[in-house]
XYZ file of C-alpha atoms in Angstrom:
267
model
C -78.652 -176.783 -140.252
C -77.897 -180.625 -139.784
C -74.483 -181.077 -137.655
C -71.834 -183.050 -139.972
C -70.588 -185.135 -137.049
C -72.300 -188.002 -134.864
C -71.146 -187.060 -131.429
C -71.405 -189.172 -128.167
C -73.421 -186.605 -125.766
C -74.473 -184.500 -128.614
C -77.345 -182.115 -128.105
C -79.714 -182.500 -130.874
C -82.016 -183.823 -128.403
C -81.846 -180.178 -126.585
C -82.114 -178.519 -129.788
C -85.243 -180.313 -130.628
C -86.844 -179.775 -127.065
C -85.341 -177.210 -124.820
C -84.366 -174.178 -127.087
C -86.695 -171.976 -124.883
C -84.395 -172.005 -122.139
C -81.751 -169.749 -124.285
C -81.848 -166.193 -124.136
C -83.221 -164.170 -126.423
C -80.624 -161.357 -126.755
C -76.881 -162.110 -126.472
C -73.519 -160.816 -128.120
C -71.085 -163.135 -128.918
C -71.608 -166.782 -128.779
C -69.000 -168.905 -127.191
C -68.967 -172.952 -127.136
C -65.961 -174.489 -125.457
C -66.723 -177.841 -126.028
C -67.644 -177.862 -129.628
C -67.995 -181.572 -130.773
C -71.048 -182.046 -133.076
C -72.074 -178.394 -132.811
C -75.761 -178.980 -132.629
C -76.458 -175.726 -130.746
C -74.208 -173.376 -133.008
C -75.841 -174.649 -136.314
C -78.965 -174.140 -134.599
C -78.752 -170.722 -133.290
C -76.199 -169.509 -136.491
C -74.897 -166.535 -134.332
C -73.244 -163.769 -136.237
C -70.531 -163.829 -133.872
C -68.666 -167.069 -132.458
C -65.937 -168.201 -130.586
C -66.011 -172.077 -130.832
C -63.356 -174.283 -129.308
C -62.492 -178.140 -128.437
C -59.582 -179.787 -127.134
C -59.855 -182.250 -129.773
C -57.557 -181.504 -132.837
C -59.410 -183.660 -135.224
C -62.747 -181.925 -134.431
C -61.132 -178.504 -134.920
C -59.521 -179.549 -138.197
C -62.940 -180.448 -139.513
C -64.592 -177.086 -138.633
C -61.385 -175.103 -140.101
C -61.480 -177.295 -143.350
C -65.190 -176.637 -143.964
C -64.542 -172.784 -143.095
C -61.583 -172.274 -145.406
C -61.791 -174.866 -148.240
C -65.274 -176.834 -148.226
C -65.188 -177.616 -151.760
C -61.995 -179.543 -151.705
C -63.222 -181.048 -148.682
C -66.344 -182.397 -150.582
C -64.143 -183.739 -153.260
C -62.210 -185.778 -150.595
C -65.441 -187.240 -149.078
C -66.581 -188.287 -152.722
C -63.225 -190.097 -152.952
C -63.656 -191.798 -149.843
C -67.041 -192.755 -150.718
C -65.981 -194.593 -154.077
C -63.152 -196.448 -152.257
C -64.914 -197.336 -149.079
C -64.631 -201.043 -148.053
C -63.195 -202.735 -145.083
C -59.785 -202.604 -146.339
C -60.005 -199.100 -147.263
C -61.324 -198.126 -143.890
C -58.362 -199.595 -142.017
C -55.949 -198.015 -144.300
C -57.538 -194.370 -143.729
C -57.802 -195.156 -140.108
C -54.014 -195.866 -139.892
C -53.083 -192.828 -141.869
C -52.003 -189.454 -139.995
C -52.385 -186.882 -142.479
C -50.624 -183.498 -142.508
C -53.013 -181.408 -144.750
C -55.805 -179.671 -142.905
C -58.495 -180.712 -145.600
C -57.126 -184.350 -145.762
C -57.218 -184.490 -141.903
C -61.092 -183.187 -141.971
C -61.781 -185.703 -144.673
C -60.277 -188.532 -142.685
C -62.279 -187.357 -139.269
C -65.557 -187.226 -141.408
C -65.101 -190.465 -143.358
C -64.303 -192.290 -140.039
C -66.930 -190.677 -137.964
C -69.570 -191.763 -140.686
C -68.351 -195.316 -141.135
C -67.095 -196.259 -137.816
C -68.786 -198.441 -135.256
C -71.703 -196.282 -133.745
C -69.979 -192.912 -134.568
C -67.667 -193.429 -131.465
C -64.768 -191.019 -131.282
C -62.029 -193.148 -129.242
C -58.405 -193.200 -129.108
C -55.711 -195.627 -127.612
C -52.845 -194.455 -125.249
C -50.727 -193.109 -128.218
C -53.860 -191.109 -129.351
C -54.548 -193.083 -132.434
C -58.038 -193.407 -133.442
C -58.972 -196.899 -132.858
C -62.648 -197.692 -133.616
C -63.530 -200.632 -135.850
C -65.668 -200.231 -138.799
C -69.360 -199.945 -138.704
C -72.357 -201.218 -140.570
C -72.795 -197.688 -142.254
C -71.493 -197.348 -145.664
C -72.802 -193.490 -146.423
C -69.897 -191.169 -146.432
C -71.991 -188.370 -148.531
C -75.098 -187.567 -146.855
C -78.398 -186.065 -148.120
C -78.047 -183.509 -145.191
C -74.944 -182.378 -145.980
C -74.731 -178.473 -146.830
C -70.969 -177.807 -146.316
C -71.369 -174.314 -148.196
C -73.892 -173.041 -145.722
C -71.739 -173.980 -142.748
C -68.828 -172.723 -144.470
C -70.729 -169.095 -144.706
C -71.669 -169.367 -141.149
C -68.473 -170.504 -139.971
C -66.692 -167.508 -141.912
C -67.123 -165.129 -138.777
C -66.577 -167.476 -136.371
C -62.928 -167.718 -134.459
C -62.036 -171.379 -134.127
C -59.586 -172.686 -131.722
C -58.175 -175.877 -130.388
C -57.979 -174.978 -126.884
C -58.739 -175.790 -123.092
C -62.053 -174.775 -122.178
C -61.089 -172.212 -119.458
C -59.005 -170.034 -121.849
C -62.223 -169.472 -124.002
C -64.550 -169.088 -121.072
C -62.276 -166.355 -119.753
C -62.655 -164.389 -122.588
C -66.331 -164.021 -122.158
C -67.579 -160.716 -121.592
C -70.987 -158.981 -120.502
C -73.898 -159.612 -122.652
C -72.028 -162.949 -124.379
C -73.594 -166.446 -124.168
C -71.557 -169.513 -123.150
C -73.133 -172.738 -124.103
C -71.027 -175.335 -122.105
C -71.470 -179.108 -122.668
C -68.763 -180.871 -120.986
C -67.930 -184.473 -121.355
C -69.555 -186.762 -118.561
C -70.556 -190.271 -118.250
C -73.755 -191.340 -120.227
C -75.374 -193.778 -117.928
C -74.744 -191.911 -114.471
C -78.399 -192.294 -113.454
C -78.217 -196.072 -113.425
C -74.660 -197.037 -113.198
C -73.516 -194.022 -110.759
C -71.725 -190.924 -111.885
C -68.081 -191.296 -112.591
C -66.796 -188.561 -110.356
C -63.129 -189.097 -111.117
C -62.541 -190.089 -114.798
C -59.492 -188.836 -115.681
C -59.508 -189.896 -119.399
C -62.774 -188.481 -119.940
C -63.023 -185.417 -117.828
C -61.492 -185.378 -114.461
C -63.298 -183.788 -111.243
C -60.537 -181.304 -111.250
C -61.667 -180.345 -114.522
C -65.335 -180.057 -113.239
C -64.200 -177.628 -110.637
C -62.395 -175.524 -113.109
C -65.253 -175.168 -115.065
C -67.483 -174.105 -112.355
C -65.006 -171.493 -111.249
C -64.623 -170.328 -115.020
C -68.312 -170.192 -115.442
C -68.674 -168.355 -112.201
C -66.177 -165.657 -113.141
C -67.686 -165.388 -116.578
C -71.363 -164.786 -114.695
C -69.862 -162.061 -112.564
C -68.427 -160.506 -115.695
C -72.206 -160.167 -117.052
C -71.999 -163.514 -119.324
C -75.129 -165.476 -119.750
C -74.629 -169.287 -119.194
C -76.555 -172.303 -120.435
C -74.731 -175.634 -119.389
C -75.584 -179.255 -119.805
C -74.131 -181.873 -116.909
C -74.731 -184.878 -115.102
C -77.683 -184.862 -112.800
C -75.820 -185.606 -109.771
C -75.498 -184.123 -106.396
C -71.773 -183.730 -106.765
C -72.336 -181.345 -109.670
C -75.240 -179.861 -108.149
C -72.952 -178.663 -105.096
C -70.386 -176.960 -107.322
C -72.845 -174.369 -108.451
C -75.213 -174.535 -105.110
C -75.572 -170.847 -103.639
C -74.023 -169.141 -106.687
C -77.154 -167.549 -108.018
C -77.533 -170.242 -110.997
C -80.756 -172.093 -111.672
C -81.244 -175.619 -111.870
C -83.568 -177.689 -114.230
C -83.967 -181.630 -114.764
C -84.534 -182.847 -118.328
C -84.848 -186.203 -119.830
C -83.206 -187.454 -122.951
C -83.033 -191.015 -124.944
C -79.495 -192.266 -124.590
C -78.065 -192.667 -128.101
C -74.777 -194.716 -127.220
C -76.074 -198.477 -127.351
C -75.167 -201.437 -129.395
C -78.658 -202.017 -129.650
C -81.689 -199.505 -129.928
C -83.921 -201.585 -127.968
C -81.473 -201.285 -124.957
C -81.653 -197.433 -125.225
C -83.536 -195.906 -122.483
C -84.351 -192.109 -121.139
C -81.527 -190.480 -118.879
C -81.908 -187.418 -116.929
C -79.544 -184.711 -117.221
C -79.184 -181.206 -115.378
C -79.183 -177.718 -116.953
C -77.869 -174.957 -115.122
C -78.512 -171.410 -116.089
C -77.516 -167.873 -115.088
C -80.906 -166.383 -116.273
C -84.496 -166.805 -115.953
C -85.907 -168.861 -118.703
């Protein structure tokens, strides 16, 4: 099942190459940094707690779950009307209806520059129009997504609240925001706008508590000494994997970067 959002730091590459690192059995699936949901759509869990602090992301998932047919109709309208002028008109709007919020989010994600999600100081989406014009994609299967999401608990929430609900046998897949080019430019240890260092510390503490309750954990993070120190001597396992960076204006400048995988179990 192909994710419907293009997301910076998305884990499609992880799904294609490293699913053997996931535990074979678990109870509930918990993903506190949902984003594009690559892992969720790959695993297709029967019971899931899905969350993200981004309200636009959550509105999209909720609209698919609750009213996917109306959502598709709205996307078809966006497709018919798509143009430079229309793009910026939609970008400037702040709809109140859930389906309109979701269709706006998906439309902008698919037609903005490089699929980037960025807001200004007032919290308004400000990415310019990109080169892609397809609003409806051949990989779209919103009906199957709705069926999968039907049993999921979807929340706009801070990650800690979701992780604190994990119980014995649950699986937490944590993919927090972090600097894309940390291997070349240095890990941004204090990035308050993206994900602060205190957030990294809170995440480590939350995951340790969940592990102590018997939850299974798979986390991807920056392969940096400061991150490793947070989980050192806590019975976590470290693996280093590489991926191609997907964030670049030119495909020629995209290179491979290392990421850290932190596990609570033997793979």
